[in-house]
Coordinates of C-alpha atoms (C1' of nucleotides) in Angstrom, one line a residue:
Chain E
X1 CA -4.4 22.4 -25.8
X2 CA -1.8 24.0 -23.8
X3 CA -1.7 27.4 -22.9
X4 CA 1.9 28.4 -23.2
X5 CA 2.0 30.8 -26.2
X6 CA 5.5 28.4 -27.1
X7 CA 6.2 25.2 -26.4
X8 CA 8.5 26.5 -23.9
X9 CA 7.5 26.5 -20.4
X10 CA 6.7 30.5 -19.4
X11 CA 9.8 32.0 -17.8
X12 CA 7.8 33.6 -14.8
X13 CA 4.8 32.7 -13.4
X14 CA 4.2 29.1 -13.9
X15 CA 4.4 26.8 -11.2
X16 CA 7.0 24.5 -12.7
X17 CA 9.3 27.5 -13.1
X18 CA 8.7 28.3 -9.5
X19 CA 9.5 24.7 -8.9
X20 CA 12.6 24.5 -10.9
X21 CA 13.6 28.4 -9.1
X22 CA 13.5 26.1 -5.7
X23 CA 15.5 23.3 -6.8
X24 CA 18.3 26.0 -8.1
X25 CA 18.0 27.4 -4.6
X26 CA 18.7 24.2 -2.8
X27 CA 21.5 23.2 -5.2
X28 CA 19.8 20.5 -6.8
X29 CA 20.5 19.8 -10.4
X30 CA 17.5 20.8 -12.9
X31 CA 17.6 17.8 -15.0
X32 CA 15.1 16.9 -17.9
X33 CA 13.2 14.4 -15.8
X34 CA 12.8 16.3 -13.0
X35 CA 11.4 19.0 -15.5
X36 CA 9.4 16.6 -17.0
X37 CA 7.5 15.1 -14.0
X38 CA 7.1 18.7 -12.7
X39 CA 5.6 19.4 -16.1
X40 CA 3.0 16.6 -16.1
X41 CA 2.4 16.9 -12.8
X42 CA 1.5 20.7 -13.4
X43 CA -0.3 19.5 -16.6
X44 CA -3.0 17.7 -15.2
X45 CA -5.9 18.2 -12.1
X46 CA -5.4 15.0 -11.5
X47 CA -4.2 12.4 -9.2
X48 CA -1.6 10.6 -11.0
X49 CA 0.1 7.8 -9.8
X50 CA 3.8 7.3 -10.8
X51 CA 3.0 5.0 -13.4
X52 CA 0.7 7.5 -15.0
X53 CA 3.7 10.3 -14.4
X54 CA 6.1 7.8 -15.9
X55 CA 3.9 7.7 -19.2
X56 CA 3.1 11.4 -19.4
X57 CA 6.6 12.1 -18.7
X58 CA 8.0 10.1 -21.5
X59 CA 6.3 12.1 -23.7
X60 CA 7.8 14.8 -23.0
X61 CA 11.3 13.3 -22.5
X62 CA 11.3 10.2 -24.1
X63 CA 13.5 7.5 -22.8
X64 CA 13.1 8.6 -19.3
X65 CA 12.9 5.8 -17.0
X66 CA 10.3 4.6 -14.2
X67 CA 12.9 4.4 -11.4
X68 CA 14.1 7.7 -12.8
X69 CA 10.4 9.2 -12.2
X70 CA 10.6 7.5 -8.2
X71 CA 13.4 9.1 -7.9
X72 CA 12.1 12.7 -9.1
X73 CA 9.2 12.2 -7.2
X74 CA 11.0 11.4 -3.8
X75 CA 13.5 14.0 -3.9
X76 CA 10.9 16.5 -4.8
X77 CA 8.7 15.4 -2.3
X78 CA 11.8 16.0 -0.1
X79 CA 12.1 19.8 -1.0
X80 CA 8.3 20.0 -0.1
X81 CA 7.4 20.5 -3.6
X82 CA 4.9 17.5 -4.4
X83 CA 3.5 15.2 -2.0
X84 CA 1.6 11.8 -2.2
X85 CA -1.1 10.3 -1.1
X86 CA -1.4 6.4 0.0
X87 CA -4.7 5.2 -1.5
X88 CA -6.0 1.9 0.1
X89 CA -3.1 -0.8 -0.2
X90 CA -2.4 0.2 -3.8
X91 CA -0.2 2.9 -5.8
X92 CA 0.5 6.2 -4.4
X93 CA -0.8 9.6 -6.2
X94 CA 1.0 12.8 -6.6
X95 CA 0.2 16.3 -6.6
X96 CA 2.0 19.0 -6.7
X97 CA 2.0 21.4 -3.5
X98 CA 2.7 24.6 -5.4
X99 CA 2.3 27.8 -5.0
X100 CA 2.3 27.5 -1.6
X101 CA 2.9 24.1 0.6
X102 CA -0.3 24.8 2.4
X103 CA -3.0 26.3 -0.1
X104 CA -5.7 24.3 -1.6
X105 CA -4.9 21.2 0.1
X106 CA -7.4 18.4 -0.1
X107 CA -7.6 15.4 1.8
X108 CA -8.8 11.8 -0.3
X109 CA -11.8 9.4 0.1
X110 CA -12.0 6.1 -1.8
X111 CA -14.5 4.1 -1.8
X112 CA -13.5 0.7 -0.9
X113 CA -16.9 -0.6 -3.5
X114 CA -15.9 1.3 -6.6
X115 CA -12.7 2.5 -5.6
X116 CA -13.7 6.0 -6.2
X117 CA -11.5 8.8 -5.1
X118 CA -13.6 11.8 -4.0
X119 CA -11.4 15.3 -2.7
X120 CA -12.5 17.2 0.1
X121 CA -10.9 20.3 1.8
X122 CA -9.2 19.7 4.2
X123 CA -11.1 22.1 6.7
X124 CA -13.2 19.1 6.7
X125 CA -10.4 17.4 9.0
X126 CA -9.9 20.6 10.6
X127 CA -11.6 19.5 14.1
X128 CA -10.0 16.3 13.9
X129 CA -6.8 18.0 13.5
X130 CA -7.1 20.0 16.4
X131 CA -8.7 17.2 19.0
X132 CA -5.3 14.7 17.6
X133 CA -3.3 17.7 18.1
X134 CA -5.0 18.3 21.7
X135 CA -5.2 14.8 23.6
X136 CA -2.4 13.0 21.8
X137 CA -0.1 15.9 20.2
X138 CA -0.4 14.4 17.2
X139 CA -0.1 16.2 14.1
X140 CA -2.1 15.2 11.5
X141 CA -1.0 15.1 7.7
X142 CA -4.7 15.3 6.7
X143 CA -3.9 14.6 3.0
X144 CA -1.4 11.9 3.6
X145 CA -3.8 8.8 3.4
X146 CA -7.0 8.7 1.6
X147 CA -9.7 7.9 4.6
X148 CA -11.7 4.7 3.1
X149 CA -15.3 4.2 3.8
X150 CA -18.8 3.9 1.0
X151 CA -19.6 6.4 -1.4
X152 CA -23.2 7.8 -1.3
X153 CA -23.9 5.9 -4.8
X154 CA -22.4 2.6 -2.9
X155 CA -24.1 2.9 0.0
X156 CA -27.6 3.3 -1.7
X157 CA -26.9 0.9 -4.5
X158 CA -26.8 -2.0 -2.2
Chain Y
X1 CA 0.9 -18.5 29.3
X2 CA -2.5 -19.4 27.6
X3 CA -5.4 -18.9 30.0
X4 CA -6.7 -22.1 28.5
X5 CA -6.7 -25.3 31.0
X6 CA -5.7 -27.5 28.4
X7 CA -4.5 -27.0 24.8
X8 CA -7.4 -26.5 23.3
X9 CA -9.2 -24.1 22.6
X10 CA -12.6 -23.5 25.0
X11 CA -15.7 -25.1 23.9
X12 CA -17.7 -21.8 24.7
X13 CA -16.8 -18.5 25.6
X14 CA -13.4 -18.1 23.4
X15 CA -13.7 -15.4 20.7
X16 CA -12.4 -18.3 18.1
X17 CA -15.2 -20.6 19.3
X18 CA -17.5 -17.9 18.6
X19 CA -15.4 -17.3 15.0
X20 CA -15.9 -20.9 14.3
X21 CA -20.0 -20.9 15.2
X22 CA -20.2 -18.2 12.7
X23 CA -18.5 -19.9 9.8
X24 CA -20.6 -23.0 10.5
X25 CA -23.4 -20.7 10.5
X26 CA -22.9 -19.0 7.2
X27 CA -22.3 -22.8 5.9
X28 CA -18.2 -21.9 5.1
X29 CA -16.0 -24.7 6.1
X30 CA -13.8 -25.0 9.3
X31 CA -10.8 -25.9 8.4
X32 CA -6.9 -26.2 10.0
X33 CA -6.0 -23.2 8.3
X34 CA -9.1 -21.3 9.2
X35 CA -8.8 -22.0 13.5
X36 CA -4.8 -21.3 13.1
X37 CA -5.5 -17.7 11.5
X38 CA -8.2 -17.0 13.9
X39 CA -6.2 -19.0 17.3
X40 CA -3.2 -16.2 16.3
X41 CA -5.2 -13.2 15.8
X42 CA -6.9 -14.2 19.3
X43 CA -3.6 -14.8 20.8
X44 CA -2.1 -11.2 20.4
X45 CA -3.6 -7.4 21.5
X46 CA -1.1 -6.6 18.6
X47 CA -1.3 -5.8 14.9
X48 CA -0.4 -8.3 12.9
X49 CA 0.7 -8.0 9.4
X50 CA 0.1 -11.2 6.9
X51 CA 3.5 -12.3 7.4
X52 CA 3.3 -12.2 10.8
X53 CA 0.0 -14.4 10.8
X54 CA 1.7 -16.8 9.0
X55 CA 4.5 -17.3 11.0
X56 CA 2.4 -18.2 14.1
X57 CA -0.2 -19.6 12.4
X58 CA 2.5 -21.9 10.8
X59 CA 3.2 -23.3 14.7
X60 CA 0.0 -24.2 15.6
X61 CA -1.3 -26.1 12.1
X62 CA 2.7 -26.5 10.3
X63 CA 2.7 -26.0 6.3
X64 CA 0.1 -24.0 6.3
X65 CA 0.4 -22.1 2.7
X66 CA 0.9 -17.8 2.7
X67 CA -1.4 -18.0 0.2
X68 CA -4.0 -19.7 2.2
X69 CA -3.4 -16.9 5.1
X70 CA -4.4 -14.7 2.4
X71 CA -7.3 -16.2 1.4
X72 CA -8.5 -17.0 5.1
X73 CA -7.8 -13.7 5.8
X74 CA -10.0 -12.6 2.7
X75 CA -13.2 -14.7 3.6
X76 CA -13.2 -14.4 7.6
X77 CA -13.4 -10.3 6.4
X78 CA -15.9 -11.0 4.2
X79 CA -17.8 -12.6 7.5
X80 CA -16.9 -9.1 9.4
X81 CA -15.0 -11.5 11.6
X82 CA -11.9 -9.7 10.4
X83 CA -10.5 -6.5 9.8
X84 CA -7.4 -5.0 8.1
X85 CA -6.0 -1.6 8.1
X86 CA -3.7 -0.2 5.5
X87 CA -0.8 1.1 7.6
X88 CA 0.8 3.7 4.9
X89 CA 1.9 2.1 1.5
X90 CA 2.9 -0.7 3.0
X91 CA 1.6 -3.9 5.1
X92 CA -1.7 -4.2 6.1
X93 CA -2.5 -5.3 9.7
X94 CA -5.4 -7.5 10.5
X95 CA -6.8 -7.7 13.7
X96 CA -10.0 -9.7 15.3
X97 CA -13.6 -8.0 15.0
X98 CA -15.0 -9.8 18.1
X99 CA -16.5 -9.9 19.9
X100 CA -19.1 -7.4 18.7
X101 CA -18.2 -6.3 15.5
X102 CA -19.0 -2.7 16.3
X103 CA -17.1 -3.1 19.6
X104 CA -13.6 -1.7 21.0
X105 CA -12.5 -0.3 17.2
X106 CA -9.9 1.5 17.4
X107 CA -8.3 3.7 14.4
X108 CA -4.5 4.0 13.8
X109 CA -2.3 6.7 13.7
X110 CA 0.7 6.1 12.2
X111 CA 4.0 8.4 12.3
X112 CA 5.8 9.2 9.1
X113 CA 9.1 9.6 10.7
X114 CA 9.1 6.2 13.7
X115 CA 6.5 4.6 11.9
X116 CA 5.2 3.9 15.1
X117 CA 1.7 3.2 15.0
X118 CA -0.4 4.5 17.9
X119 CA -4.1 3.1 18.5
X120 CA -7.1 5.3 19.2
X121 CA -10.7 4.8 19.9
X122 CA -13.0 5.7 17.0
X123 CA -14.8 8.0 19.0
X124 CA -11.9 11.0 18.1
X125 CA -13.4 9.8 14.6
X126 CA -17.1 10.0 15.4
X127 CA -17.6 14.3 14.6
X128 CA -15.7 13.7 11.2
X129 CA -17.5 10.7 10.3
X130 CA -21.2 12.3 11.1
X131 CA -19.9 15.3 9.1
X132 CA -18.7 13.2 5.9
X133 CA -22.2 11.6 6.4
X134 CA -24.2 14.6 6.7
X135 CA -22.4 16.6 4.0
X136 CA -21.3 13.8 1.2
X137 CA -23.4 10.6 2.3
X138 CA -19.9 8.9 2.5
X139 CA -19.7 6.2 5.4
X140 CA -16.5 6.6 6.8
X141 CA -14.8 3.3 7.5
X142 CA -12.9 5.2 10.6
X143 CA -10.8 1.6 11.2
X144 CA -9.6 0.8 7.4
X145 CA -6.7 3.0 6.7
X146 CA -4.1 4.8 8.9
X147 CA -3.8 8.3 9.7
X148 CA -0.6 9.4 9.1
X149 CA 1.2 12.3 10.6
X150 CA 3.9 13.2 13.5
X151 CA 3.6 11.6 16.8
X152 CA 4.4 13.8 19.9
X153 CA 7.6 12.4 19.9
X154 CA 9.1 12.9 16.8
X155 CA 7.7 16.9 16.7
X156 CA 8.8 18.0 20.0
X157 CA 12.3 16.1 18.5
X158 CA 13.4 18.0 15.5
Chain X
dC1 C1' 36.2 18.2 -14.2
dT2 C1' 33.5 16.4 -10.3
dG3 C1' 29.9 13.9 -8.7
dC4 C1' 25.0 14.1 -8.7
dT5 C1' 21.5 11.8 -11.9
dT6 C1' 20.2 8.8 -15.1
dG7 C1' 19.1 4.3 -17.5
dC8 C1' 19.1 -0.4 -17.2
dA9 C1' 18.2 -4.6 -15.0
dA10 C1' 17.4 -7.1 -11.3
dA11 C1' 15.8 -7.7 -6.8
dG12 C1' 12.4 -6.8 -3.1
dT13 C1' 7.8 -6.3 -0.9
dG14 C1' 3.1 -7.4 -0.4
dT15 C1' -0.6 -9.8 -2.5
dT16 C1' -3.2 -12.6 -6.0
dT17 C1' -4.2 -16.5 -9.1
dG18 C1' -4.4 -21.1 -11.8
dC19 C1' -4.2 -25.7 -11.1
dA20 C1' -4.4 -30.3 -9.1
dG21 C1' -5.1 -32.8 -5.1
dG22 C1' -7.2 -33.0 -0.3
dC23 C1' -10.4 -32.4 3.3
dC24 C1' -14.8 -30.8 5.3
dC25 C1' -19.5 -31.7 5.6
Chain G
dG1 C1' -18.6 -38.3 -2.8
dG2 C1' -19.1 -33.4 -4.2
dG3 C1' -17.3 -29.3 -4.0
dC4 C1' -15.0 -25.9 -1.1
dC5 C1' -10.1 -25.3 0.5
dT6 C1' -5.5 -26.0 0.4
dG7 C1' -0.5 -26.2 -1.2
dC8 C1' 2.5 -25.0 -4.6
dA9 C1' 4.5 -22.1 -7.9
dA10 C1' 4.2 -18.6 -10.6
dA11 C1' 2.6 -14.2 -11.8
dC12 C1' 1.4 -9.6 -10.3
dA13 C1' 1.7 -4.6 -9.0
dC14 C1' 4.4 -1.2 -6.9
dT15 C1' 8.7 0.4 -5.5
dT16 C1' 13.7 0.2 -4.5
dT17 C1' 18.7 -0.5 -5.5
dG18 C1' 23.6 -1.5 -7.6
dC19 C1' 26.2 -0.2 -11.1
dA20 C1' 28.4 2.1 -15.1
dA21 C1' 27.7 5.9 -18.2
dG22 C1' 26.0 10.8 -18.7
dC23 C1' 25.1 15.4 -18.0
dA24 C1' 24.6 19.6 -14.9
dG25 C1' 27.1 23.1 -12.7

DNA sequence: CTGCTTGCAAAGTGTTTGCAGGCCC
DNA sequence: GGGCCTGCAAACACTTTGCAAGCAG
């Protein structure tokens, strides 16, 4: 499954090397659960929430704890290197923003009928960003919260 | 303080009047709990979170259950009568869709640093939801989660 | 060693649900 | 009087926190 000739994460290249590189930097401790969310969260396109990080991450260090994996995630979401997304009322999802804190960003919709989540660039917030950014001197986070509205199969369906 | 003459509530003209015509109309009940959740959403330009709907809802019709908020809350959106915004992961806030239900909505902005949450007219939101529309057929629901990001305040501050 | 991190358990929010009784129509 | 609504309590989902032990540097 993997592509890691090992099952040792590559010593250059990979994003969770550059990750744990960062951490080093910053004098924070690389610990096996920090390694293991970073891990998972490399592992995977995916949104995950944290409970889905807590079960992936248990497989690669088993016994490590949910509050453990909160705690992972916010101080690494700290150091810039995974951020989260608030989706409706419910859990959070995390990505992580490597290689670099700006690139490949995507913004979330969910559909408040079937809860899908659909990604789209963010340049698709671009001209919102700038009018906030204009009138009010807001800056937008444009992949902070997922914007909610109907999916095209919603809105047809009923 | 209340514009009413006496203490109740206008036989014709009062946004919860019109809340209550509609419920009769859609044959859902009227009930204590029902006028107290609409009487304190009419009584404040702010946003209320559940909490604080049950706290003044609890002075005008006393015992009134959480749980019933919740549920009152749940049907009068259901009727469009009702909205509710998802302000980050936390609270939502629920505010009165009357007395047009396409009229004076406003999104949020919400700052990740002071929390504060700063109102705007949907219109900022009108080029980004025609091009969600035209591009993905997704009906942006500009109104149903915050945007989250820096306020003026807190970027010209650190 | 020093103290940041972890595991555990428990508490804390915000919200929902099952049930029996009560009120609206 | 029939059935929708309510009050109550308990459960629920997600996240945070206090504390003692453990591991990184």
């Amino acid at each position: 499954m993997g592509s890691e000739p090992s099952g040792r994460v590559a010593a250059s290249g990979g994003r969770v090397a550059v990750a744990l590189d960062l951490l080093r930097e910053r004098n924070e401790r690389v610990t096996r659960a920090r390694q293991a969310v970073l891990e998972t969260l490399d592992g995977t396109a995916e949104h995950l929430t944290a409970d889905e990080i807590v079960s992936q991450a248990e497989s690669i260090a088993p016994g490590v704890h949910r509050a453990t994996v909160y705690r992972a995630l916010a101080t690494l979401g700290e150091l810039g290197l995974v951020t989260h997304t608030h989706i409706g009322g419910a859990a959070a999802v995390y990505h992580l923003a490597l290689p670099a804190p700006a690139t490949a960003r995507h913004a979330h919709l969910q559909c408040t009928r079937c809860q899908a989540v659909i990604d789209v660039p963010v340049d698709i917030l671009a001209p919102l960003t700038a009018t906030l950014d204009r009138d009010l001197g807001f800056q937008l986070e444009p992949d902070h919260a997922a914007l909610l509205g109907l999916c095209a199969d919603c809105r047809s369906a009923r």
